[in-house]
GROMACS .gro file of C-alpha atoms in nm:
model
  351
    1MET     CA    1  -2.726  -0.057  -3.596
    2ARG     CA    2  -2.818   0.154  -3.281
    3VAL     CA    3  -2.770   0.548  -3.304
    4PHE     CA    4  -2.514   0.721  -3.106
    5ASN     CA    5  -2.508   1.155  -3.033
    6CYS     CA    6  -2.210   1.365  -3.122
    7ASP     CA    7  -1.988   1.369  -2.740
    8HIS     CA    8  -1.910   1.691  -2.837
    9CYS     CA    9  -2.240   1.884  -2.873
   10GLY     CA   10  -2.474   1.618  -2.858
   11HIS     CA   11  -2.624   1.585  -3.215
   12LEU     CA   12  -2.703   1.234  -3.350
   13VAL     CA   13  -2.458   1.130  -3.566
   14PHE     CA   14  -2.438   0.727  -3.660
   15PHE     CA   15  -2.227   0.413  -3.690
   16ASP     CA   16  -2.062   0.501  -3.985
   17SER     CA   17  -2.048   0.905  -3.970
   18VAL     CA   18  -1.711   1.026  -4.045
   19ARG     CA   19  -1.834   1.411  -3.890
   20CYS     CA   20  -2.109   1.565  -3.702
   21LEU     CA   21  -2.323   1.750  -3.899
   22HIS     CA   22  -2.407   2.024  -3.653
   23CYS     CA   23  -2.088   2.121  -3.550
   24GLY     CA   24  -1.851   1.972  -3.807
   25SER     CA   25  -1.635   1.754  -3.549
   26ALA     CA   26  -1.413   1.465  -3.628
   27LEU     CA   27  -1.640   1.165  -3.573
   28ALA     CA   28  -1.433   0.788  -3.548
   29PHE     CA   29  -1.593   0.447  -3.375
   30LEU     CA   30  -1.325   0.313  -3.083
   31PRO     CA   31  -1.336  -0.017  -3.086
   32ASP     CA   32  -1.193   0.009  -2.735
   33ALA     CA   33  -1.520   0.167  -2.609
   34LEU     CA   34  -1.698   0.049  -2.850
   35THR     CA   35  -1.881   0.433  -2.868
   36MET     CA   36  -1.842   0.677  -3.170
   37ALA     CA   37  -1.690   0.978  -3.033
   38ALA     CA   38  -1.557   1.337  -3.167
   39LEU     CA   39  -1.200   1.355  -3.159
   40ALA     CA   40  -0.982   1.658  -3.223
   41PRO     CA   41  -0.534   1.635  -3.294
   42ALA     CA   42  -0.332   1.601  -3.110
   43PRO     CA   43  -0.012   1.725  -3.274
   44ARG     CA   44   0.209   1.785  -2.963
   45ASP     CA   45   0.181   1.428  -2.873
   46GLY     CA   46   0.262   1.320  -3.220
   47PRO     CA   47   0.175   1.390  -3.616
   48LEU     CA   48  -0.154   1.200  -3.696
   49LEU     CA   49  -0.269   1.236  -3.379
   50TRP     CA   50  -0.574   1.236  -3.220
   51ARG     CA   51  -0.783   1.251  -2.855
   52ARG     CA   52  -1.121   1.286  -2.716
   53MET     CA   53  -1.234   1.634  -2.753
   54GLY     CA   54  -1.250   1.816  -2.414
   55GLU     CA   55  -1.043   1.531  -2.273
   56HIS     CA   56  -0.681   1.624  -2.123
   57GLY     CA   57  -0.360   1.409  -2.064
   58GLY     CA   58  -0.688   1.095  -2.228
   59ALA     CA   59  -0.646   0.818  -2.441
   60MET     CA   60  -0.439   0.863  -2.768
   61TYR     CA   61  -0.557   0.756  -3.095
   62ARG     CA   62  -0.511   0.754  -3.524
   63MET     CA   63  -0.704   0.677  -3.776
   64CYS     CA   64  -0.706   0.320  -3.907
   65HIS     CA   65  -0.497   0.360  -4.205
   66ASN     CA   66  -0.808   0.253  -4.441
   67HIS     CA   67  -0.927   0.575  -4.329
   68SER     CA   68  -0.606   0.742  -4.432
   69ALA     CA   69  -0.573   0.555  -4.780
   70TYR     CA   70  -0.920   0.504  -4.889
   71GLN     CA   71  -1.154   0.687  -4.698
   72ALA     CA   72  -1.299   0.325  -4.641
   73CYS     CA   73  -1.380   0.342  -4.245
   74ASN     CA   74  -1.413   0.534  -3.966
   75PHE     CA   75  -1.233   0.325  -3.675
   76ALA     CA   76  -0.925   0.476  -3.478
   77VAL     CA   77  -0.691   0.265  -3.307
   78PRO     CA   78  -0.503   0.351  -2.992
   79ALA     CA   79  -0.211   0.482  -3.052
   80SER     CA   80  -0.005   0.275  -2.827
   81ASP     CA   81  -0.115  -0.029  -3.042
   82ALA     CA   82   0.138  -0.124  -3.354
   83VAL     CA   83  -0.001  -0.239  -3.652
   84ALA     CA   84  -0.166   0.042  -3.893
   85LEU     CA   85  -0.531  -0.171  -3.844
   86CYS     CA   86  -0.784  -0.114  -3.647
   87ALA     CA   87  -0.991  -0.422  -3.516
   88SER     CA   88  -1.192  -0.460  -3.778
   89CYS     CA   89  -1.003  -0.364  -4.064
   90ARG     CA   90  -0.704  -0.657  -3.960
   91GLN     CA   91  -0.922  -0.938  -3.987
   92THR     CA   92  -0.987  -0.898  -4.371
   93ARG     CA   93  -0.623  -1.117  -4.449
   94VAL     CA   94  -0.664  -1.114  -4.871
   95LEU     CA   95  -0.836  -0.864  -5.108
   96PRO     CA   96  -0.899  -0.847  -5.459
   97ASP     CA   97  -0.733  -0.600  -5.707
   98LEU     CA   98  -0.815  -0.286  -5.542
   99SER     CA   99  -0.667  -0.096  -5.864
  100GLN     CA  100  -1.039  -0.159  -6.042
  101PRO     CA  101  -1.271   0.084  -5.942
  102ALA     CA  102  -1.545  -0.165  -5.894
  103HIS     CA  103  -1.345  -0.392  -5.666
  104LEU     CA  104  -1.238  -0.087  -5.457
  105GLY     CA  105  -1.644   0.052  -5.392
  106ARG     CA  106  -1.748  -0.367  -5.333
  107TRP     CA  107  -1.483  -0.352  -5.088
  108GLN     CA  108  -1.577  -0.059  -4.954
  109GLN     CA  109  -1.939  -0.212  -4.901
  110ILE     CA  110  -1.836  -0.495  -4.727
  111GLU     CA  111  -1.597  -0.355  -4.478
  112ALA     CA  112  -1.828  -0.113  -4.359
  113ALA     CA  113  -2.084  -0.495  -4.303
  114LYS     CA  114  -1.815  -0.633  -4.097
  115ARG     CA  115  -1.717  -0.296  -3.902
  116GLN     CA  116  -2.110  -0.391  -3.784
  117LEU     CA  117  -2.046  -0.766  -3.721
  118PHE     CA  118  -1.797  -0.645  -3.520
  119TYR     CA  119  -1.938  -0.467  -3.286
  120THR     CA  120  -2.248  -0.662  -3.278
  121LEU     CA  121  -1.979  -0.902  -3.186
  122ALA     CA  122  -1.824  -0.734  -2.953
  123ARG     CA  123  -2.116  -0.654  -2.740
  124LEU     CA  124  -2.209  -1.003  -2.706
  125GLY     CA  125  -1.849  -1.062  -2.529
  126LEU     CA  126  -1.785  -1.265  -2.871
  127GLU     CA  127  -1.510  -1.086  -3.019
  128PRO     CA  128  -1.297  -1.208  -3.038
  129VAL     CA  129  -1.377  -1.545  -2.836
  130PRO     CA  130  -1.153  -1.488  -2.530
  131GLY     CA  131  -0.853  -1.638  -2.500
  132ARG     CA  132  -0.865  -1.694  -2.899
  133CYS     CA  133  -0.853  -1.554  -3.209
  134GLY     CA  134  -1.125  -1.411  -3.417
  135PRO     CA  135  -1.204  -1.523  -3.776
  136VAL     CA  136  -1.014  -1.424  -4.015
  137PHE     CA  137  -1.159  -1.270  -4.359
  138GLU     CA  138  -1.137  -1.326  -4.744
  139PHE     CA  139  -1.247  -1.106  -4.965
  140LEU     CA  140  -1.176  -1.248  -5.340
  141ALA     CA  141  -1.344  -1.197  -5.728
  142ASP     CA  142  -1.373  -1.432  -6.001
  143LEU     CA  143  -1.102  -1.442  -6.175
  144PRO     CA  144  -1.126  -1.522  -6.521
  145GLY     CA  145  -1.041  -1.929  -6.645
  146ASP     CA  146  -1.074  -2.015  -6.279
  147PRO     CA  147  -1.283  -2.150  -6.077
  148ALA     CA  148  -1.567  -1.916  -5.935
  149ILE     CA  149  -1.519  -1.819  -5.612
  150LEU     CA  150  -1.770  -1.959  -5.362
  151THR     CA  151  -1.885  -1.706  -5.024
  152GLY     CA  152  -1.825  -2.020  -4.776
  153HIS     CA  153  -1.634  -2.091  -4.414
  154HIS     CA  154  -1.350  -2.306  -4.347
  155GLY     CA  155  -1.118  -2.346  -4.078
  156GLY     CA  156  -1.156  -2.021  -3.893
  157THR     CA  157  -1.083  -1.811  -4.228
  158ILE     CA  158  -1.446  -1.645  -4.394
  159THR     CA  159  -1.450  -1.596  -4.780
  160LEU     CA  160  -1.655  -1.358  -4.966
  161ASN     CA  161  -1.728  -1.380  -5.363
  162VAL     CA  162  -1.711  -0.917  -5.422
  163THR     CA  163  -1.956  -0.885  -5.647
  164GLU     CA  164  -2.251  -1.011  -5.328
  165ALA     CA  165  -2.178  -0.638  -5.303
  166ASP     CA  166  -2.342  -0.579  -5.678
  167ASP     CA  167  -2.720  -0.504  -5.611
  168GLY     CA  168  -2.779  -0.675  -5.957
  169GLU     CA  169  -2.612  -0.911  -5.893
  170ARG     CA  170  -2.734  -0.996  -5.531
  171ALA     CA  171  -3.087  -1.024  -5.656
  172ARG     CA  172  -3.078  -1.255  -5.944
  173ARG     CA  173  -2.887  -1.528  -5.704
  174ARG     CA  174  -3.174  -1.467  -5.413
  175ILE     CA  175  -3.427  -1.482  -5.701
  176ALA     CA  176  -3.250  -1.800  -5.871
  177LEU     CA  177  -3.188  -1.986  -5.492
  178GLY     CA  178  -3.577  -1.894  -5.387
  179GLU     CA  179  -3.453  -1.636  -5.119
  180PRO     CA  180  -3.623  -1.381  -5.007
  181TYR     CA  181  -3.340  -1.232  -4.778
  182ARG     CA  182  -3.022  -1.172  -4.902
  183THR     CA  183  -2.804  -0.910  -4.823
  184LEU     CA  184  -2.404  -0.854  -4.748
  185ILE     CA  185  -2.440  -0.848  -4.329
  186GLY     CA  186  -2.684  -1.168  -4.389
  187HIS     CA  187  -2.367  -1.353  -4.527
  188LEU     CA  188  -2.109  -1.236  -4.304
  189ARG     CA  189  -2.328  -1.313  -4.016
  190HIS     CA  190  -2.421  -1.641  -4.107
  191GLU     CA  191  -2.053  -1.764  -4.241
  192SER     CA  192  -2.016  -1.623  -3.857
  193GLY     CA  193  -2.186  -1.896  -3.727
  194HIS     CA  194  -1.958  -2.111  -3.879
  195PHE     CA  195  -1.688  -1.995  -3.735
  196TYR     CA  196  -1.853  -2.004  -3.374
  197TRP     CA  197  -1.991  -2.342  -3.396
  198ASP     CA  198  -1.660  -2.401  -3.358
  199GLN     CA  199  -1.573  -2.258  -3.152
  200LEU     CA  200  -1.894  -2.229  -2.859
  201VAL     CA  201  -2.028  -2.537  -2.952
  202ARG     CA  202  -1.736  -2.834  -3.068
  203ASP     CA  203  -1.491  -2.673  -2.855
  204GLY     CA  204  -1.772  -2.584  -2.564
  205ASP     CA  205  -1.878  -2.961  -2.550
  206ARG     CA  206  -2.176  -2.867  -2.592
  207SER     CA  207  -2.264  -3.108  -2.891
  208ALA     CA  208  -2.547  -3.332  -2.716
  209PRO     CA  209  -2.774  -3.109  -2.669
  210PHE     CA  210  -2.683  -2.952  -3.053
  211ARG     CA  211  -2.828  -3.260  -3.144
  212ARG     CA  212  -3.075  -3.312  -2.989
  213LEU     CA  213  -3.225  -2.958  -3.144
  214PHE     CA  214  -3.115  -2.927  -3.476
  215GLY     CA  215  -2.971  -3.311  -3.599
  216ASP     CA  216  -2.641  -3.511  -3.574
  217GLU     CA  217  -2.386  -3.264  -3.827
  218ARG     CA  218  -2.196  -3.602  -3.871
  219GLN     CA  219  -2.403  -3.671  -4.188
  220ASP     CA  220  -2.202  -3.618  -4.504
  221TYR     CA  221  -2.188  -3.225  -4.577
  222ALA     CA  222  -2.120  -3.237  -4.917
  223ALA     CA  223  -2.403  -3.524  -5.028
  224ALA     CA  224  -2.696  -3.286  -4.786
  225LEU     CA  225  -2.624  -2.966  -5.001
  226GLN     CA  226  -2.582  -3.119  -5.318
  227ALA     CA  227  -2.952  -3.302  -5.242
  228HIS     CA  228  -3.140  -2.994  -5.151
  229TYR     CA  229  -3.025  -2.825  -5.414
  230ALA     CA  230  -3.135  -3.112  -5.600
  231LYS     CA  231  -3.496  -3.047  -5.443
  232GLY     CA  232  -3.517  -2.783  -5.593
  233HIS     CA  233  -3.802  -2.515  -5.465
  234ASP     CA  234  -3.973  -2.804  -5.414
  235LEU     CA  235  -3.852  -2.834  -5.034
  236GLY     CA  236  -4.168  -2.946  -4.841
  237ASP     CA  237  -4.304  -2.717  -4.492
  238TRP     CA  238  -3.935  -2.666  -4.324
  239SER     CA  239  -4.091  -2.394  -4.193
  240ALA     CA  240  -4.165  -2.591  -3.797
  241GLN     CA  241  -3.865  -2.626  -3.688
  242HIS     CA  242  -3.677  -2.396  -3.883
  243VAL     CA  243  -3.582  -2.049  -3.998
  244SER     CA  244  -3.567  -2.003  -4.281
  245ALA     CA  245  -3.533  -2.337  -4.567
  246TYR     CA  246  -3.177  -2.336  -4.701
  247ALA     CA  247  -3.137  -2.413  -4.290
  248THR     CA  248  -3.308  -2.757  -4.367
  249ALA     CA  249  -2.985  -2.849  -4.578
  250HIS     CA  250  -2.802  -2.989  -4.319
  251PRO     CA  251  -2.782  -2.936  -3.933
  252TRP     CA  252  -2.468  -2.688  -3.956
  253GLU     CA  253  -2.686  -2.508  -4.173
  254ASP     CA  254  -2.956  -2.461  -3.961
  255TRP     CA  255  -2.748  -2.346  -3.711
  256ALA     CA  256  -2.553  -2.059  -3.891
  257GLU     CA  257  -2.888  -1.932  -4.038
  258THR     CA  258  -3.057  -1.957  -3.675
  259TRP     CA  259  -2.713  -1.795  -3.570
  260ALA     CA  260  -2.729  -1.532  -3.879
  261HIS     CA  261  -3.126  -1.511  -3.684
  262TYR     CA  262  -3.068  -1.430  -3.329
  263LEU     CA  263  -2.798  -1.172  -3.438
  264HIS     CA  264  -3.036  -0.986  -3.686
  265MET     CA  265  -3.295  -1.010  -3.394
  266ILE     CA  266  -2.996  -0.836  -3.125
  267ASP     CA  267  -2.918  -0.548  -3.348
  268LEU     CA  268  -3.299  -0.460  -3.474
  269LEU     CA  269  -3.435  -0.468  -3.107
  270GLU     CA  270  -3.066  -0.279  -2.977
  271THR     CA  271  -3.153   0.009  -3.293
  272ALA     CA  272  -3.510   0.031  -3.181
  273ALA     CA  273  -3.450   0.096  -2.831
  274SER     CA  274  -3.212   0.342  -2.873
  275TYR     CA  275  -3.487   0.496  -3.070
  276GLN     CA  276  -3.671   0.448  -2.685
  277ALA     CA  277  -3.935   0.315  -2.955
  278SER     CA  278  -4.268   0.205  -2.820
  279VAL     CA  279  -4.512  -0.060  -3.071
  280THR     CA  280  -4.886  -0.035  -3.018
  281VAL     CA  281  -5.060  -0.299  -3.219
  282PRO     CA  282  -5.410  -0.201  -3.349
  283ALA     CA  283  -5.708  -0.462  -3.193
  284PRO     CA  284  -6.010  -0.465  -3.210
  285ARG     CA  285  -6.125  -0.497  -2.828
  286ALA     CA  286  -5.758  -0.384  -2.641
  287ALA     CA  287  -5.453  -0.242  -2.823
  288LEU     CA  288  -5.114  -0.383  -2.732
  289ARG     CA  289  -4.842  -0.171  -2.649
  290HIS     CA  290  -4.433  -0.343  -2.658
  291HIS     CA  291  -4.199  -0.081  -2.537
  292VAL     CA  292  -3.866  -0.206  -2.659
  293THR     CA  293  -3.565  -0.314  -2.447
  294ASP     CA  294  -3.210  -0.322  -2.526
  295PRO     CA  295  -3.071  -0.639  -2.555
  296PHE     CA  296  -2.733  -0.495  -2.395
  297ALA     CA  297  -2.935  -0.357  -2.089
  298SER     CA  298  -2.823  -0.422  -1.693
  299PRO     CA  299  -2.998  -0.719  -1.669
  300ARG     CA  300  -3.019  -0.771  -1.980
  301PRO     CA  301  -3.404  -0.913  -2.073
  302ALA     CA  302  -3.483  -1.245  -2.080
  303PHE     CA  303  -3.566  -1.444  -2.433
  304GLN     CA  304  -3.930  -1.447  -2.383
  305ASP     CA  305  -3.934  -1.070  -2.374
  306MET     CA  306  -3.689  -1.018  -2.653
  307VAL     CA  307  -3.913  -1.257  -2.868
  308ARG     CA  308  -4.247  -1.026  -2.732
  309GLN     CA  309  -4.116  -0.698  -2.857
  310TRP     CA  310  -3.961  -0.803  -3.173
  311VAL     CA  311  -4.275  -0.954  -3.283
  312PRO     CA  312  -4.475  -0.596  -3.280
  313LEU     CA  313  -4.154  -0.481  -3.420
  314THR     CA  314  -4.103  -0.653  -3.747
  315LEU     CA  315  -4.447  -0.597  -3.794
  316LEU     CA  316  -4.408  -0.245  -3.810
  317LEU     CA  317  -4.099  -0.265  -3.988
  318ASN     CA  318  -4.318  -0.482  -4.266
  319SER     CA  319  -4.590  -0.199  -4.291
  320LEU     CA  320  -4.335   0.119  -4.338
  321ASN     CA  321  -4.165  -0.131  -4.565
  322ARG     CA  322  -4.485  -0.137  -4.800
  323SER     CA  323  -4.595   0.212  -4.754
  324LEU     CA  324  -4.272   0.268  -4.933
  325GLY     CA  325  -4.373   0.106  -5.224
  326GLN     CA  326  -4.074  -0.196  -5.073
  327SER     CA  327  -4.103  -0.553  -4.990
  328ASP     CA  328  -4.093  -0.646  -4.661
  329ALA     CA  329  -3.743  -0.636  -4.489
  330TYR     CA  330  -3.810  -0.876  -4.269
  331PRO     CA  331  -4.035  -1.206  -4.484
  332PHE     CA  332  -4.030  -1.452  -4.260
  333ALA     CA  333  -4.253  -1.568  -3.967
  334LEU     CA  334  -4.076  -1.783  -3.674
  335SER     CA  335  -4.268  -2.044  -3.531
  336SER     CA  336  -4.209  -2.231  -3.223
  337GLY     CA  337  -3.927  -2.536  -3.308
  338ALA     CA  338  -3.736  -2.239  -3.459
  339MET     CA  339  -3.832  -2.006  -3.150
  340ALA     CA  340  -3.623  -2.289  -2.996
  341LYS     CA  341  -3.315  -2.285  -3.148
  342LEU     CA  342  -3.302  -1.899  -3.159
  343ARG     CA  343  -3.350  -2.000  -2.736
  344PHE     CA  344  -3.017  -2.266  -2.791
  345VAL     CA  345  -2.830  -1.973  -2.941
  346HIS     CA  346  -2.916  -1.734  -2.707
  347ASP     CA  347  -2.819  -1.938  -2.369
  348LEU     CA  348  -2.548  -2.074  -2.556
  349VAL     CA  349  -2.406  -1.691  -2.566
  350GLN     CA  350  -2.522  -1.519  -2.213
  351ALA     CA  351  -2.325  -1.848  -2.082
   0.00000   0.00000   0.00000
C-alpha cells in the first residue's frame, strides 16, 4: 500500500497503522476521505466520538465496531452513519467461529487484505459501483463431514476459505497447483474481477469486444475447468496470450486473472510513487531512468506510460527480493497478448 503522513506531526505512517509512533496520536483511515488521519477524542460531542486533530466543529467519527471488539480494523465510521461497522467490514456477511483463536487470527488477516482491496477499488471509482451495491463477502471454515469450502464468486457474493490465511496451507496449495503466486490479496482481487465482470462487461453492454479479446464466455464453465485441471501442469505455451496458466481455463478466469493483475499494477505503482521512486535500469551504453508516476495523478498517466514504469519497477522489486534470499515477488513476464487484455481492463475502468 501507499504510505501516508501523520497530519498532526508529519511522521511517516502506514495504511494499517493505529497509532503514530512519533507523536502517539491515534490514527484511523477515513473511507469517506480516503486518507489516514490523526484523531482526538471529542467527549463533549458524545461518547466514543473522535474528530481530526486541530479541527474544531469538523466532521465527527467513531471507530469501527471490529476495532473496538476485536482489534481487527482501523477504519473510522462517520458519526452520522447508523451502522456500527465501517464501509469495508459491513460487506462481510458470514464469518467463521471467532471463538476459535485460529479462526480469529485468520479473519483478521483476511479483513486487512480486504481493506486494501477496498482502497484500490475506491480510488478507481468502483467501490461501490455508482448506483449499485458492492460485493458481499463470506469467510468460511471447513467443517468435519461437510464438503470443503471453495473460494469463488457467485451472484455478487465472494466466498473465501479462511485456511488461505495460513502461510503453510497456502504454500502447499500453490505448489500442488503449480502456481507461481498465491496470496490473500491476490485471491480477493481475482474474485472481485468476477463481480466486476458482471457489472462492467455483462451489464455494461461490452460483451462483444470482450469476446473478441478473451473468447466466448458462454462455453460450459464447469466442463472447461474440469478439462483444465485434467491437463495437470502440461498446459502448453499459455504465456503468449495470458497473464497466467489458470487464465487459460475459461474466458471468465482469463478476465479475473487479468483484472487482478491490473490491480497489482495500480497498487504497486501508487506505492512506489508515494516514495517518489525512480528506477535506473543499467545498460552497456546508456542507462535508462524511469520516474514512477502516481496512477491517480491528475491528469492520470496513459496506460503505456504506466507499463513503461511497471517493467523496471518489477525488475528492481525482484532483485531486492533475491538479495534477501527470497523468491521473486513478481514472478511474471507479460507478453503483448496479455498487455492487450490489461489495456482492455484499463480502458473499461477509466470509462
